[in-house]
Coordinates of C-alpha atoms in Angstrom, one line a residue:
X1 CA 66.7 56.6 -74.1
X2 CA 69.0 58.3 -72.0
X3 CA 71.1 55.0 -71.1
X4 CA 71.7 53.7 -74.0
X5 CA 72.8 56.3 -75.5
X6 CA 75.2 57.1 -72.8
X7 CA 76.3 53.1 -73.6
X8 CA 76.8 53.5 -76.6
X9 CA 79.2 57.0 -76.4
X10 CA 81.1 54.7 -74.0
X11 CA 81.6 51.7 -76.2
X12 CA 83.2 54.7 -79.2
X13 CA 84.5 56.5 -76.5
X14 CA 87.1 53.4 -75.7
X15 CA 87.6 52.7 -79.2
X16 CA 89.8 56.3 -79.1
X17 CA 87.0 57.9 -81.1
X18 CA 87.3 62.2 -80.2
X19 CA 83.5 62.7 -80.6
X20 CA 82.1 59.3 -78.8
X21 CA 84.9 60.5 -75.5
X22 CA 83.4 64.1 -75.5
X23 CA 80.2 63.2 -75.4
X24 CA 80.8 60.2 -72.9
X25 CA 82.6 63.0 -70.9
X26 CA 79.6 65.4 -71.1
X27 CA 77.0 62.5 -69.9
X28 CA 79.1 61.7 -66.3
X29 CA 79.9 65.4 -65.8
X30 CA 76.0 66.1 -65.9
X31 CA 74.6 62.8 -64.8
X32 CA 72.8 61.6 -68.4
X33 CA 72.3 58.1 -68.7
X34 CA 74.9 57.3 -66.1
X35 CA 75.6 58.4 -62.6
X36 CA 77.0 61.7 -62.4
X37 CA 81.2 61.5 -61.8
X38 CA 83.3 64.3 -62.2
X39 CA 86.2 62.8 -62.2
X40 CA 85.7 60.2 -64.6
X41 CA 84.3 63.1 -66.9
X42 CA 87.6 65.0 -66.4
X43 CA 89.7 62.2 -67.7
X44 CA 88.2 61.3 -71.1
X45 CA 87.4 65.2 -71.6
X46 CA 91.7 65.1 -71.0
X47 CA 92.1 62.5 -73.1
X48 CA 89.6 63.8 -76.1
X49 CA 91.6 67.5 -75.5
X50 CA 94.9 66.3 -76.0
X51 CA 93.8 65.4 -79.2
X52 CA 92.7 68.8 -80.2
X53 CA 89.2 68.1 -79.5
X54 CA 87.7 72.0 -79.4
X55 CA 84.2 70.6 -77.0
X56 CA 86.7 68.5 -74.8
X57 CA 89.1 71.3 -74.4
X58 CA 85.9 73.7 -73.4
X59 CA 84.3 71.1 -71.1
X60 CA 87.5 70.5 -69.3
X61 CA 88.2 74.0 -69.2
X62 CA 84.6 74.9 -67.5
X63 CA 85.7 72.2 -64.7
X64 CA 88.7 74.0 -64.6
X65 CA 87.7 77.2 -63.7
X66 CA 84.9 75.4 -61.5
X67 CA 86.6 73.6 -60.1
X68 CA 84.1 70.3 -61.1
X69 CA 86.2 67.4 -59.7
X70 CA 89.3 68.8 -59.2
X71 CA 91.5 71.5 -58.0
X72 CA 90.5 74.8 -59.3
X73 CA 92.8 76.2 -62.1
X74 CA 91.5 79.3 -63.7
X75 CA 95.0 79.8 -65.6
X76 CA 94.6 76.5 -67.3
X77 CA 91.6 77.2 -68.0
X78 CA 92.5 80.4 -70.2
X79 CA 94.7 78.4 -72.1
X80 CA 92.3 75.6 -72.7
X81 CA 89.7 78.2 -73.8
X82 CA 91.7 79.8 -76.2
X83 CA 92.6 76.3 -78.3
X84 CA 89.1 75.9 -78.5
X85 CA 88.5 79.2 -79.8
X86 CA 91.3 79.2 -82.0
X87 CA 89.7 76.5 -84.0
X88 CA 86.5 78.6 -84.4
X89 CA 84.4 77.0 -81.4
X90 CA 81.8 79.7 -80.4
X91 CA 81.5 78.5 -77.1
X92 CA 84.7 78.8 -76.0
X93 CA 85.5 81.6 -78.1
X94 CA 82.4 83.3 -76.2
X95 CA 84.0 82.0 -72.9
X96 CA 87.6 83.2 -73.9
X97 CA 85.9 86.6 -74.6
X98 CA 84.3 86.7 -70.8
X99 CA 88.0 85.8 -69.5
X100 CA 89.4 88.8 -71.2
X101 CA 86.7 90.8 -70.1
X102 CA 86.3 90.0 -66.5
X103 CA 90.2 88.7 -65.8
X104 CA 89.7 85.6 -64.8
X105 CA 92.9 83.5 -65.4
X106 CA 94.7 86.3 -67.6
X107 CA 95.0 90.2 -67.4
X108 CA 91.8 92.0 -68.9
X109 CA 91.9 93.2 -72.1
X110 CA 89.2 95.0 -73.5
X111 CA 89.9 94.8 -77.3
X112 CA 90.7 91.0 -76.8
X113 CA 87.3 90.6 -75.4
X114 CA 85.7 92.5 -77.8
X115 CA 87.6 90.9 -81.0
X116 CA 86.5 87.3 -79.8
X117 CA 82.6 88.2 -78.7
X118 CA 82.7 89.4 -82.6
X119 CA 84.3 86.3 -83.6
X120 CA 81.7 84.0 -81.6
X121 CA 78.3 86.7 -82.2
X122 CA 79.4 85.8 -86.5
X123 CA 78.4 82.0 -85.5
X124 CA 75.0 83.1 -83.7
X125 CA 76.2 82.6 -80.6
X126 CA 73.5 84.5 -78.2
X127 CA 76.1 85.6 -75.3
X128 CA 78.3 86.5 -77.7
X129 CA 75.5 88.6 -79.6
X130 CA 74.5 90.4 -76.2
X131 CA 78.4 90.8 -74.8
X132 CA 78.8 92.4 -78.4
X133 CA 76.1 95.1 -78.6
X134 CA 77.0 95.5 -74.8
X135 CA 80.6 96.3 -76.0
X136 CA 79.3 98.9 -78.5
X137 CA 77.1 100.2 -76.2
X138 CA 79.3 101.1 -73.5
X139 CA 82.6 101.8 -76.0
X140 CA 84.4 98.7 -74.6
X141 CA 87.3 97.3 -76.7
X142 CA 86.0 100.0 -79.0
X143 CA 84.4 103.0 -79.8
X144 CA 80.9 103.8 -78.7
X145 CA 78.5 103.1 -81.9
X146 CA 74.7 102.9 -80.6
X147 CA 73.4 101.6 -84.3
X148 CA 75.7 98.6 -84.0
X149 CA 74.7 98.1 -80.4
X150 CA 71.0 98.2 -81.1
X151 CA 71.5 96.0 -84.5
X152 CA 73.0 93.4 -82.1
X153 CA 70.7 93.8 -79.4
X154 CA 68.1 93.7 -82.5
X155 CA 69.4 90.4 -83.6
X156 CA 69.6 88.5 -80.1
X157 CA 65.8 89.8 -79.5
X158 CA 65.1 88.3 -82.5
X159 CA 66.4 84.7 -81.7
X160 CA 64.1 84.9 -78.4
X161 CA 67.1 86.2 -75.9
X162 CA 64.5 87.8 -73.3
X163 CA 67.7 90.2 -72.4
X164 CA 68.3 90.9 -75.9
X165 CA 64.3 91.7 -76.0
X166 CA 64.5 94.1 -73.3
X167 CA 67.8 96.0 -74.1
X168 CA 66.2 96.4 -78.2
X169 CA 63.2 97.4 -76.1
X170 CA 65.2 100.3 -74.1
X171 CA 66.5 101.4 -77.7
X172 CA 63.1 102.0 -79.3
X173 CA 62.2 103.6 -76.1
X174 CA 65.3 105.7 -76.2
X175 CA 65.8 106.2 -79.6
X176 CA 69.2 104.7 -79.1
X177 CA 70.8 103.6 -82.3
X178 CA 67.0 103.1 -83.6
X179 CA 64.1 105.1 -84.5
X180 CA 62.5 106.0 -80.9
X181 CA 58.9 103.9 -81.2
X182 CA 57.1 103.5 -78.2
X183 CA 55.1 101.1 -79.7
X184 CA 57.8 98.9 -80.4
X185 CA 59.2 98.9 -77.2
X186 CA 56.4 97.7 -75.8
X187 CA 56.4 94.6 -78.2
X188 CA 59.8 93.7 -77.1
X189 CA 59.1 94.8 -73.6
X190 CA 56.0 92.6 -73.4
X191 CA 58.0 89.8 -74.9
X192 CA 61.1 89.8 -72.4
X193 CA 58.4 90.3 -69.6
X194 CA 56.6 87.1 -70.5
X195 CA 59.9 85.3 -70.0
X196 CA 60.3 86.8 -66.3
X197 CA 62.9 89.3 -67.3
X198 CA 63.2 92.0 -64.7
X199 CA 64.1 94.8 -66.1
X200 CA 61.7 94.3 -69.0
X201 CA 58.6 94.0 -66.6
X202 CA 60.2 97.3 -64.3
X203 CA 60.7 99.0 -67.9
X204 CA 56.9 98.2 -68.8
X205 CA 55.6 99.5 -66.2
X206 CA 57.3 102.7 -66.1
X207 CA 56.1 103.0 -69.7
X208 CA 52.3 103.2 -68.4
X209 CA 53.0 105.1 -64.9
X210 CA 54.5 107.4 -67.5
X211 CA 51.5 107.8 -69.5
X212 CA 53.7 106.6 -72.6
X213 CA 51.9 103.5 -72.9
X214 CA 48.5 102.3 -72.0
X215 CA 48.4 98.4 -70.4
X216 CA 45.9 96.0 -71.9
X217 CA 43.3 94.6 -69.9
X218 CA 44.2 92.4 -66.8
X219 CA 47.5 94.6 -66.6
X220 CA 48.8 97.1 -64.4
X221 CA 51.9 98.9 -63.6
X222 CA 51.9 97.9 -60.1
X223 CA 51.2 94.2 -60.6
X224 CA 54.6 94.7 -62.9
X225 CA 56.4 96.0 -60.4
X226 CA 55.5 93.2 -57.7
X227 CA 56.7 90.9 -60.5
X228 CA 59.7 92.5 -61.0
X229 CA 59.8 93.0 -57.0
X230 CA 59.6 89.0 -56.0
X231 CA 62.7 88.8 -58.2
X232 CA 64.7 90.7 -56.2
X233 CA 65.2 93.7 -58.7
X234 CA 65.7 96.7 -56.6
X235 CA 64.4 99.4 -59.0
X236 CA 61.4 98.0 -58.7
X237 CA 61.4 97.4 -55.1
X238 CA 61.9 101.0 -54.4
X239 CA 59.4 102.3 -56.7
X240 CA 56.5 100.3 -54.8

């Protein structure tokens, strides 16, 4: 009962419970069990964030960054992400790393991005795990390390992440940081393609077109390209 959950969160929030304030703010932000109200959500997140609640800090930062119910303030958002990150909160560590990578509210800093992606990845944050693999692949904030890149892509793949499955399939296809293994590449591409990942659909189609693998009954390279093209994936659109 979402309405009852929101009601109880409000009761605890009004008793100055930090988790209650954060959870009630989340309900208001997303319209769960109560009418959506970004401005009121901000009030509750501010109250909990003032006392260092990491989830409140992170939600508040996200709202400030996006201008939800307030004027955009990317500089303060970065400060709040860092406060929550330093408390060990993995989603905030990932958010702060993204700020460092993409120069959002602060200067670009590849080494700092790599550091925080690594800390969040060790807590199994999927976005951080994938981005850490990307850092190792592209030498962003660290030296290129194909074995580490493949290892982290595999870890995200094993958790069901379609992007990770696609990238690890690519590693297996090309022998990048992992043994070259076409059947293994096909397996991971198919798992990602089953989730509609356009790059996986395209890469699987190429394996079939190049004769490196045989499509199963009901499969076709053209059909896969058409699925990827329907998602506006440019390489597939150009290949058709």
